[in-house]
Structure formats: C-alpha cells, structure tokens
PDB file of C-alpha atoms in Angstrom:
ATOM      1  CA  MET A  17      12.621 -27.506   1.855  1.00 28.00           C
ATOM      2  CA  SER A  18       9.621 -25.397   0.890  1.00 32.00           C
ATOM      3  CA  ASP A  19       9.900 -21.788  -0.189  1.00 41.00           C
ATOM      4  CA  ILE A  20       8.039 -20.678   2.939  1.00 40.00           C
ATOM      5  CA  ALA A  21      10.354 -22.719   5.154  1.00 33.00           C
ATOM      6  CA  ASN A  22      13.322 -21.064   3.480  1.00 40.00           C
ATOM      7  CA  ARG A  23      11.934 -17.710   4.563  1.00 45.00           C
ATOM      8  CA  GLU A  24      11.790 -18.551   8.269  1.00 46.00           C
ATOM      9  CA  GLY A  25      13.839 -16.012  10.189  1.00 57.00           C
ATOM     10  CA  ARG A  26      13.988 -13.576   7.266  1.00 91.00           C
ATOM     11  CA  ARG A  27      12.828 -10.005   7.564  1.00 95.00           C
ATOM     12  CA  ALA A  28      10.552  -8.143   5.188  1.00 98.00           C
ATOM     13  CA  ILE A  29       9.668  -4.469   4.935  1.00 98.00           C
ATOM     14  CA  VAL A  30       5.953  -3.843   4.427  1.00 98.00           C
ATOM     15  CA  LEU A  31       4.893  -0.539   2.907  1.00 98.00           C
ATOM     16  CA  LEU A  32       1.894   0.119   5.109  1.00 98.00           C
ATOM     17  CA  SER A  33      -0.465   2.934   4.180  1.00 96.00           C
ATOM     18  CA  GLY A  34      -3.303   1.886   6.461  1.00 96.00           C
ATOM     19  CA  GLY A  35      -5.432   0.842   3.490  1.00 96.00           C
ATOM     20  CA  LEU A  36      -7.049  -2.526   2.853  1.00 97.00           C
ATOM     21  CA  ASP A  37      -4.538  -3.522   0.183  1.00 97.00           C
ATOM     22  CA  SER A  38      -1.422  -2.824   2.235  1.00 97.00           C
ATOM     23  CA  MET A  39      -2.970  -4.611   5.228  1.00 98.00           C
ATOM     24  CA  VAL A  40      -3.601  -7.753   3.173  1.00 98.00           C
ATOM     25  CA  SER A  41      -0.122  -7.553   1.631  1.00 98.00           C
ATOM     26  CA  GLY A  42       1.349  -7.460   5.133  1.00 98.00           C
ATOM     27  CA  GLY A  43      -0.852 -10.360   6.194  1.00 98.00           C
ATOM     28  CA  ILE A  44       0.454 -12.439   3.306  1.00 98.00           C
ATOM     29  CA  ALA A  45       4.052 -11.590   4.238  1.00 98.00           C
ATOM     30  CA  ARG A  46       3.372 -12.695   7.808  1.00 98.00           C
ATOM     31  CA  GLU A  47       1.743 -15.920   6.607  1.00 98.00           C
ATOM     32  CA  GLN A  48       4.833 -16.671   4.511  1.00 97.00           C
ATOM     33  CA  GLY A  49       6.995 -16.658   7.617  1.00 97.00           C
ATOM     34  CA  PHE A  50       8.682 -13.285   7.418  1.00 97.00           C
ATOM     35  CA  ALA A  51       9.470 -11.198  10.462  1.00 97.00           C
ATOM     36  CA  LEU A  52       7.933  -7.819   9.666  1.00 98.00           C
ATOM     37  CA  ALA A  53       8.986  -4.211   9.854  1.00 98.00           C
ATOM     38  CA  ALA A  54       6.595  -1.594   8.502  1.00 98.00           C
ATOM     39  CA  LEU A  55       7.173   1.729   6.770  1.00 98.00           C
ATOM     40  CA  THR A  56       4.395   4.313   6.645  1.00 98.00           C
ATOM     41  CA  ILE A  57       4.925   7.588   4.802  1.00 98.00           C
ATOM     42  CA  ASP A  58       3.314  10.686   6.266  1.00 97.00           C
ATOM     43  CA  TYR A  59       3.330  12.707   3.053  1.00 95.00           C
ATOM     44  CA  ASN A  60       0.937  15.347   4.395  1.00 93.00           C
ATOM     45  CA  GLN A  61      -1.874  13.657   2.527  1.00 93.00           C
ATOM     46  CA  ARG A  62      -5.425  14.954   2.690  1.00 87.00           C
ATOM     47  CA  HIS A  63      -6.654  11.717   4.292  1.00 86.00           C
ATOM     48  CA  ARG A  64      -4.298  11.773   7.275  1.00 89.00           C
ATOM     49  CA  VAL A  65      -6.651   9.513   9.210  1.00 93.00           C
ATOM     50  CA  GLU A  66      -5.033   6.626   7.335  1.00 94.00           C
ATOM     51  CA  LEU A  67      -1.909   7.119   9.481  1.00 96.00           C
ATOM     52  CA  GLU A  68      -3.882   6.045  12.550  1.00 96.00           C
ATOM     53  CA  ALA A  69      -5.185   3.078  10.588  1.00 97.00           C
ATOM     54  CA  ALA A  70      -1.602   2.129   9.760  1.00 98.00           C
ATOM     55  CA  LYS A  71      -0.787   2.040  13.484  1.00 98.00           C
ATOM     56  CA  ARG A  72      -3.734  -0.268  14.129  1.00 97.00           C
ATOM     57  CA  VAL A  73      -2.801  -2.554  11.273  1.00 98.00           C
ATOM     58  CA  ALA A  74       0.871  -2.668  12.283  1.00 98.00           C
ATOM     59  CA  ALA A  75      -0.116  -3.732  15.796  1.00 98.00           C
ATOM     60  CA  ALA A  76      -2.482  -6.406  14.441  1.00 97.00           C
ATOM     61  CA  LEU A  77       0.229  -7.780  12.148  1.00 98.00           C
ATOM     62  CA  GLY A  78       2.723  -7.936  15.009  1.00 97.00           C
ATOM     63  CA  VAL A  79       5.428  -5.892  13.307  1.00 97.00           C
ATOM     64  CA  ASP A  80       8.496  -5.490  15.474  1.00 95.00           C
ATOM     65  CA  ARG A  81       9.367  -2.037  14.146  1.00 97.00           C
ATOM     66  CA  HIS A  82       7.045   0.539  12.633  1.00 98.00           C
ATOM     67  CA  VAL A  83       8.588   3.681  11.171  1.00 98.00           C
ATOM     68  CA  THR A  84       6.314   6.570  10.215  1.00 98.00           C
ATOM     69  CA  LEU A  85       8.446   8.800   8.028  1.00 98.00           C
ATOM     70  CA  PRO A  86       7.493  12.456   7.415  1.00 97.00           C
ATOM     71  CA  LEU A  87       7.820  13.564   3.794  1.00 97.00           C
ATOM     72  CA  ASN A  88       5.834  16.661   2.874  1.00 96.00           C
ATOM     73  CA  LEU A  89       4.711  16.092  -0.707  1.00 96.00           C
ATOM     74  CA  ARG A  90       2.393  19.090  -0.410  1.00 94.00           C
ATOM     75  CA  ALA A  91       5.528  21.078  -1.185  1.00 96.00           C
ATOM     76  CA  PHE A  92       5.273  19.596  -4.698  1.00 96.00           C
ATOM     77  CA  GLY A  93       1.480  19.423  -5.048  1.00 94.00           C
ATOM     78  CA  GLY A  94       0.145  18.135  -8.343  1.00 94.00           C
ATOM     79  CA  SER A  95      -2.505  15.832  -6.867  1.00 95.00           C
ATOM     80  CA  SER A  96      -5.901  16.207  -5.259  1.00 94.00           C
ATOM     81  CA  LEU A  97      -4.406  14.359  -2.281  1.00 93.00           C
ATOM     82  CA  THR A  98      -1.633  16.924  -1.789  1.00 93.00           C
ATOM     83  CA  ASP A  99      -3.034  20.125  -3.260  1.00 94.00           C
ATOM     84  CA  ASP A 100      -6.150  22.314  -3.168  1.00 91.00           C
ATOM     85  CA  ILE A 101      -7.879  20.278  -5.858  1.00 92.00           C
ATOM     86  CA  ASP A 102     -11.261  18.644  -5.334  1.00 92.00           C
ATOM     87  CA  VAL A 103     -11.228  14.863  -5.018  1.00 93.00           C
ATOM     88  CA  PRO A 104     -13.319  13.472  -7.917  1.00 88.00           C
ATOM     89  CA  LYS A 105     -16.594  11.880  -6.814  1.00 92.00           C
ATOM     90  CA  ASP A 106     -18.448  11.203 -10.049  1.00 87.00           C
ATOM     91  CA  GLY A 107     -17.425   7.562 -10.323  1.00 80.00           C
ATOM     92  CA  VAL A 108     -14.359   5.728 -11.591  1.00 78.00           C
ATOM     93  CA  MET A 109     -13.473   7.138 -15.010  1.00 79.00           C
ATOM     94  CA  PRO A 110     -10.991   6.071 -17.701  1.00 78.00           C
ATOM     95  CA  GLY A 111      -7.514   7.590 -17.561  1.00 82.00           C
ATOM     96  CA  ILE A 112      -5.299   8.720 -14.718  1.00 88.00           C
ATOM     97  CA  PRO A 113      -7.324  10.517 -12.026  1.00 89.00           C
ATOM     98  CA  SER A 114      -6.321  13.618 -10.079  1.00 91.00           C
ATOM     99  CA  THR A 115      -5.734  11.439  -7.001  1.00 91.00           C
ATOM    100  CA  TYR A 116      -2.557  10.169  -8.655  1.00 91.00           C
ATOM    101  CA  VAL A 117       0.370  11.549  -6.633  1.00 93.00           C
ATOM    102  CA  PRO A 118       3.338  12.188  -8.962  1.00 94.00           C
ATOM    103  CA  ALA A 119       5.814   9.285  -8.760  1.00 95.00           C
ATOM    104  CA  ARG A 120       4.454   8.259  -5.330  1.00 94.00           C
ATOM    105  CA  ASN A 121       5.173   4.536  -5.536  1.00 95.00           C
ATOM    106  CA  THR A 122       8.633   5.184  -6.976  1.00 97.00           C
ATOM    107  CA  ILE A 123       9.386   7.495  -4.048  1.00 97.00           C
ATOM    108  CA  PHE A 124       7.900   5.149  -1.455  1.00 98.00           C
ATOM    109  CA  LEU A 125       9.625   2.051  -2.816  1.00 98.00           C
ATOM    110  CA  SER A 126      12.944   3.915  -2.870  1.00 98.00           C
ATOM    111  CA  LEU A 127      12.507   4.732   0.816  1.00 98.00           C
ATOM    112  CA  ALA A 128      11.505   1.144   1.576  1.00 98.00           C
ATOM    113  CA  LEU A 129      14.592  -0.056  -0.287  1.00 97.00           C
ATOM    114  CA  GLY A 130      16.814   2.167   1.843  1.00 97.00           C
ATOM    115  CA  PHE A 131      15.083   0.911   5.005  1.00 98.00           C
ATOM    116  CA  ALA A 132      15.522  -2.684   3.850  1.00 96.00           C
ATOM    117  CA  GLU A 133      19.216  -2.344   3.097  1.00 95.00           C
ATOM    118  CA  ALA A 134      19.865  -0.529   6.374  1.00 95.00           C
ATOM    119  CA  THR A 135      18.126  -3.202   8.443  1.00 94.00           C
ATOM    120  CA  GLY A 136      19.231  -6.342   6.623  1.00 92.00           C
ATOM    121  CA  ALA A 137      15.877  -7.111   4.995  1.00 96.00           C
ATOM    122  CA  ARG A 138      15.912  -8.572   1.497  1.00 95.00           C
ATOM    123  CA  ASP A 139      12.193  -8.497   0.795  1.00 97.00           C
ATOM    124  CA  ILE A 140       9.731  -5.633   0.338  1.00 98.00           C
ATOM    125  CA  PHE A 141       5.951  -6.086   0.216  1.00 98.00           C
ATOM    126  CA  LEU A 142       3.506  -3.537  -1.135  1.00 97.00           C
ATOM    127  CA  GLY A 143      -0.196  -3.682  -1.916  1.00 96.00           C
ATOM    128  CA  VAL A 144      -0.351  -2.371  -5.467  1.00 94.00           C
ATOM    129  CA  ASN A 145      -3.106  -3.753  -7.631  1.00 89.00           C
ATOM    130  CA  ALA A 146      -3.237  -3.722 -11.428  1.00 81.00           C
ATOM    131  CA  LEU A 147      -6.914  -4.623 -11.900  1.00 72.00           C
ATOM    132  CA  ASP A 148      -9.028  -2.343  -9.680  1.00 65.00           C
ATOM    133  CA  TYR A 149      -6.388   0.370  -9.424  1.00 61.00           C
ATOM    134  CA  SER A 150      -8.036   3.574 -10.684  1.00 61.00           C
ATOM    135  CA  GLY A 151      -5.585   3.993 -13.559  1.00 75.00           C
ATOM    136  CA  TYR A 152      -2.381   4.642 -11.619  1.00 87.00           C
ATOM    137  CA  PRO A 153       0.688   4.000 -13.808  1.00 89.00           C
ATOM    138  CA  ASP A 154       2.851   3.056 -10.814  1.00 90.00           C
ATOM    139  CA  CYS A 155       0.664   0.059  -9.961  1.00 90.00           C
ATOM    140  CA  ARG A 156       1.366  -1.820 -13.192  1.00 90.00           C
ATOM    141  CA  PRO A 157       3.375  -5.065 -13.326  1.00 92.00           C
ATOM    142  CA  GLU A 158       5.844  -3.358 -15.695  1.00 93.00           C
ATOM    143  CA  PHE A 159       6.615  -0.798 -13.006  1.00 93.00           C
ATOM    144  CA  ILE A 160       7.218  -3.439 -10.323  1.00 95.00           C
ATOM    145  CA  ALA A 161       9.511  -5.399 -12.665  1.00 95.00           C
ATOM    146  CA  ALA A 162      11.449  -2.238 -13.536  1.00 96.00           C
ATOM    147  CA  PHE A 163      11.872  -1.295  -9.876  1.00 96.00           C
ATOM    148  CA  GLN A 164      13.069  -4.822  -9.103  1.00 95.00           C
ATOM    149  CA  HIS A 165      15.809  -4.310 -11.691  1.00 95.00           C
ATOM    150  CA  LEU A 166      16.637  -0.878 -10.288  1.00 96.00           C
ATOM    151  CA  ALA A 167      16.922  -2.283  -6.748  1.00 96.00           C
ATOM    152  CA  ASP A 168      19.603  -4.697  -7.880  1.00 93.00           C
ATOM    153  CA  LEU A 169      21.518  -1.958  -9.723  1.00 95.00           C
ATOM    154  CA  ALA A 170      21.240   0.811  -7.150  1.00 93.00           C
ATOM    155  CA  THR A 171      22.324  -0.859  -3.903  1.00 94.00           C
ATOM    156  CA  LYS A 172      25.521  -2.220  -2.409  1.00 93.00           C
ATOM    157  CA  LEU A 173      23.850  -5.542  -1.653  1.00 91.00           C
ATOM    158  CA  GLY A 174      22.426  -5.760  -5.148  1.00 91.00           C
ATOM    159  CA  VAL A 175      25.814  -5.162  -6.734  1.00 92.00           C
ATOM    160  CA  GLU A 176      27.295  -7.826  -4.439  1.00 92.00           C
ATOM    161  CA  GLY A 177      24.708 -10.302  -5.684  1.00 88.00           C
ATOM    162  CA  GLN A 178      22.639 -10.433  -2.512  1.00 87.00           C
ATOM    163  CA  GLY A 179      19.723  -8.516  -4.115  1.00 89.00           C
ATOM    164  CA  PHE A 180      16.196  -7.740  -3.088  1.00 95.00           C
ATOM    165  CA  THR A 181      12.786  -9.108  -3.996  1.00 96.00           C
ATOM    166  CA  ILE A 182       9.850  -6.763  -4.522  1.00 97.00           C
ATOM    167  CA  HIS A 183       6.624  -8.600  -3.685  1.00 98.00           C
ATOM    168  CA  ALA A 184       3.289  -7.358  -5.033  1.00 97.00           C
ATOM    169  CA  PRO A 185       1.044 -10.282  -4.044  1.00 97.00           C
ATOM    170  CA  LEU A 186      -2.227  -8.477  -4.838  1.00 96.00           C
ATOM    171  CA  GLN A 187      -1.189  -7.346  -8.282  1.00 94.00           C
ATOM    172  CA  HIS A 188      -3.588  -9.551 -10.214  1.00 93.00           C
ATOM    173  CA  MET A 189      -6.420  -9.639  -7.667  1.00 94.00           C
ATOM    174  CA  THR A 190      -9.727  -7.848  -7.903  1.00 94.00           C
ATOM    175  CA  LYS A 191     -10.980  -5.875  -4.921  1.00 94.00           C
ATOM    176  CA  ALA A 192     -13.359  -8.769  -4.238  1.00 96.00           C
ATOM    177  CA  ASP A 193     -10.377 -11.148  -4.160  1.00 96.00           C
ATOM    178  CA  ILE A 194      -8.611  -8.817  -1.743  1.00 97.00           C
ATOM    179  CA  ALA A 195     -11.628  -8.597   0.572  1.00 97.00           C
ATOM    180  CA  GLN A 196     -11.847 -12.393   0.575  1.00 98.00           C
ATOM    181  CA  GLU A 197      -8.128 -12.653   1.271  1.00 98.00           C
ATOM    182  CA  ALA A 198      -8.473 -10.361   4.296  1.00 98.00           C
ATOM    183  CA  ALA A 199     -11.184 -12.667   5.633  1.00 98.00           C
ATOM    184  CA  ARG A 200      -9.097 -15.774   4.948  1.00 98.00           C
ATOM    185  CA  LEU A 201      -6.141 -14.267   6.803  1.00 98.00           C
ATOM    186  CA  GLY A 202      -8.351 -13.416   9.768  1.00 97.00           C
ATOM    187  CA  LEU A 203      -7.749  -9.684   9.387  1.00 97.00           C
ATOM    188  CA  ASP A 204     -10.410  -7.208  10.464  1.00 97.00           C
ATOM    189  CA  ALA A 205     -10.981  -5.099   7.358  1.00 97.00           C
ATOM    190  CA  GLY A 206     -12.641  -2.497   9.553  1.00 96.00           C
ATOM    191  CA  MET A 207      -9.185  -1.534  10.851  1.00 96.00           C
ATOM    192  CA  SER A 208      -8.164  -0.277   7.441  1.00 97.00           C
ATOM    193  CA  TRP A 209      -8.886   3.061   5.808  1.00 96.00           C
ATOM    194  CA  SER A 210      -9.499   3.732   2.108  1.00 95.00           C
ATOM    195  CA  CYS A 211     -11.287   7.076   1.692  1.00 96.00           C
ATOM    196  CA  TYR A 212      -9.439   9.947   0.009  1.00 94.00           C
ATOM    197  CA  ASP A 213     -11.740  12.640   1.398  1.00 93.00           C
ATOM    198  CA  PRO A 214     -12.969  11.777   4.910  1.00 94.00           C
ATOM    199  CA  THR A 215     -15.952  13.604   6.344  1.00 93.00           C
ATOM    200  CA  PRO A 216     -15.406  15.956   9.321  1.00 91.00           C
ATOM    201  CA  ASP A 217     -16.911  13.345  11.630  1.00 91.00           C
ATOM    202  CA  GLY A 218     -14.453  10.686  10.491  1.00 90.00           C
ATOM    203  CA  LYS A 219     -16.460   8.602   8.023  1.00 95.00           C
ATOM    204  CA  HIS A 220     -15.603   7.311   4.573  1.00 97.00           C
ATOM    205  CA  CYS A 221     -17.201   9.689   2.046  1.00 96.00           C
ATOM    206  CA  GLY A 222     -18.582   6.795   0.003  1.00 96.00           C
ATOM    207  CA  LEU A 223     -18.179   8.643  -3.311  1.00 96.00           C
ATOM    208  CA  CYS A 224     -14.453   8.909  -4.112  1.00 94.00           C
ATOM    209  CA  ASP A 225     -12.873   6.278  -6.372  1.00 91.00           C
ATOM    210  CA  SER A 226     -11.283   4.484  -3.444  1.00 93.00           C
ATOM    211  CA  CYS A 227     -14.566   4.242  -1.526  1.00 95.00           C
ATOM    212  CA  ARG A 228     -16.418   3.022  -4.607  1.00 94.00           C
ATOM    213  CA  LEU A 229     -13.838   0.313  -5.319  1.00 93.00           C
ATOM    214  CA  ARG A 230     -13.799  -0.765  -1.660  1.00 95.00           C
ATOM    215  CA  SER A 231     -17.600  -0.966  -1.397  1.00 96.00           C
ATOM    216  CA  LYS A 232     -17.907  -2.848  -4.690  1.00 95.00           C
ATOM    217  CA  GLY A 233     -15.181  -5.265  -3.621  1.00 95.00           C
ATOM    218  CA  PHE A 234     -17.026  -6.348  -0.482  1.00 97.00           C
ATOM    219  CA  ALA A 235     -20.322  -6.549  -2.374  1.00 98.00           C
ATOM    220  CA  ASP A 236     -18.818  -8.662  -5.163  1.00 97.00           C
ATOM    221  CA  ALA A 237     -17.181 -10.917  -2.568  1.00 97.00           C
ATOM    222  CA  GLY A 238     -20.504 -11.425  -0.784  1.00 98.00           C
ATOM    223  CA  LEU A 239     -18.989 -10.161   2.458  1.00 97.00           C
ATOM    224  CA  ALA A 240     -20.357  -7.679   4.969  1.00 96.00           C
ATOM    225  CA  ASP A 241     -18.623  -4.316   4.533  1.00 96.00           C
ATOM    226  CA  PRO A 242     -17.438  -3.071   7.951  1.00 96.00           C
ATOM    227  CA  THR A 243     -16.846   0.442   6.595  1.00 96.00           C
ATOM    228  CA  VAL A 244     -18.872   3.358   7.930  1.00 95.00           C
ATOM    229  CA  TYR A 245     -19.810   5.539   4.950  1.00 96.00           C
ATOM    230  CA  ALA A 246     -21.350   9.003   5.074  1.00 92.00           C
TER     231      ALA A 246
END
C-alpha cells in the first residue's frame, strides 16, 4: 500500500497564517489524503489582514475545523511585526531582520502540537522555507528536526510510541517553486497575503522583504502575479 493510501482517514493540523507558503503546505497535506484542521494564531501582528486571508484559504482547502487562537505577542514586543519598529523596506539583507518574531515558530508549533494531541492528529504541516526565508533561524531544517524530537519527548502519545510527524514540505523550495506548486495544486494565490506592512487601502506595500520575495517568486516562475501592490 502506498504512503498516501496509508494516510487515508488520518487527520493533520495545518499551521495556517494566510500566507502563500502556508496555503501551499495545506494544499500538499490535502493532496496526500489527510483530513485537515487548521490553526491560525492571532498574535496581534501588524499585518492583521492576513487573518482574513487565513479564513479564505481554510475555506478553499476544505478544512473541517479552523481555530483562530488569540495570543498577544505585542506584550513581548521585540519585532517590527509586534512593536513600534519600522518594517525594513530597503531590500533583503544578510542576517536576521527585524521582522523576526522571537521564537515564533517554536511557540506556534508548540500550540499546534497541543491541538494535534487533543484532537487525535499525528501530523502537523507548516510552510517554513529554508531557501528564500529572509534569514529566520526558526525556518531551518535543523530547527524542524529538533522540534520533531521534542514532540516525541514532550507528549503522552510520543512517550507511548505513537509520536507525531512534523511536515515542512516547502523547506527546500524556492519562492518560484512554491508559486508553481500553488498553480499545480489549483490554488488561487490571490487568496493569500504576504505583506508585513499593508497600506491603509489594503494593498501589499511591495517593498518589505516578504513582498519582494513574493514578487520575485512569481516572476522567476514565469507566472502572473495576482497580488495588488501599492
């Protein structure tokens, strides 16, 4: 029996931000035969419009349960997404940018792990990317491997040998690969949201790192970019 056939009837939790990467990750999980539940974290981020995008994407993916969990990371600050710090718009630079939210993927994966164990899911999908990833340390393969180990140590099911699998199917894709994958999966990339600093009239700014990577990805893929930029 194929691996995909083995997954029929199994449930996966998709960490769904509303961005292109998480949408494609969810599309891959659906294609592999998983029944989907989605977890979106409302962390009081600057670009709150992505929460509406997450609702659109969840509906398009046919998830049977979508939890939007409030978690006010502005109480911590430390990022231009959660603090009164300007979002950088001078182009993608070396190093870790100010849009890095301290320990965000560790926090989000921990919440997804709790959701998974509570609902009987054994698989978690997230859209981290280690190539066009703006320097975030919690997008690296080493981080995903370490969290996989933690999941097996930190849970009742893991200790009982029933463990979890952390899926990062986009990890070694470029943004062009991801744009092409969205098209292959029949997903409307225009549903997704990437911009860290939306304009007052609801457009992508076109200048933040996330906008630049998104725009370049569609261009490199030779695909029409459905995004409306300022």
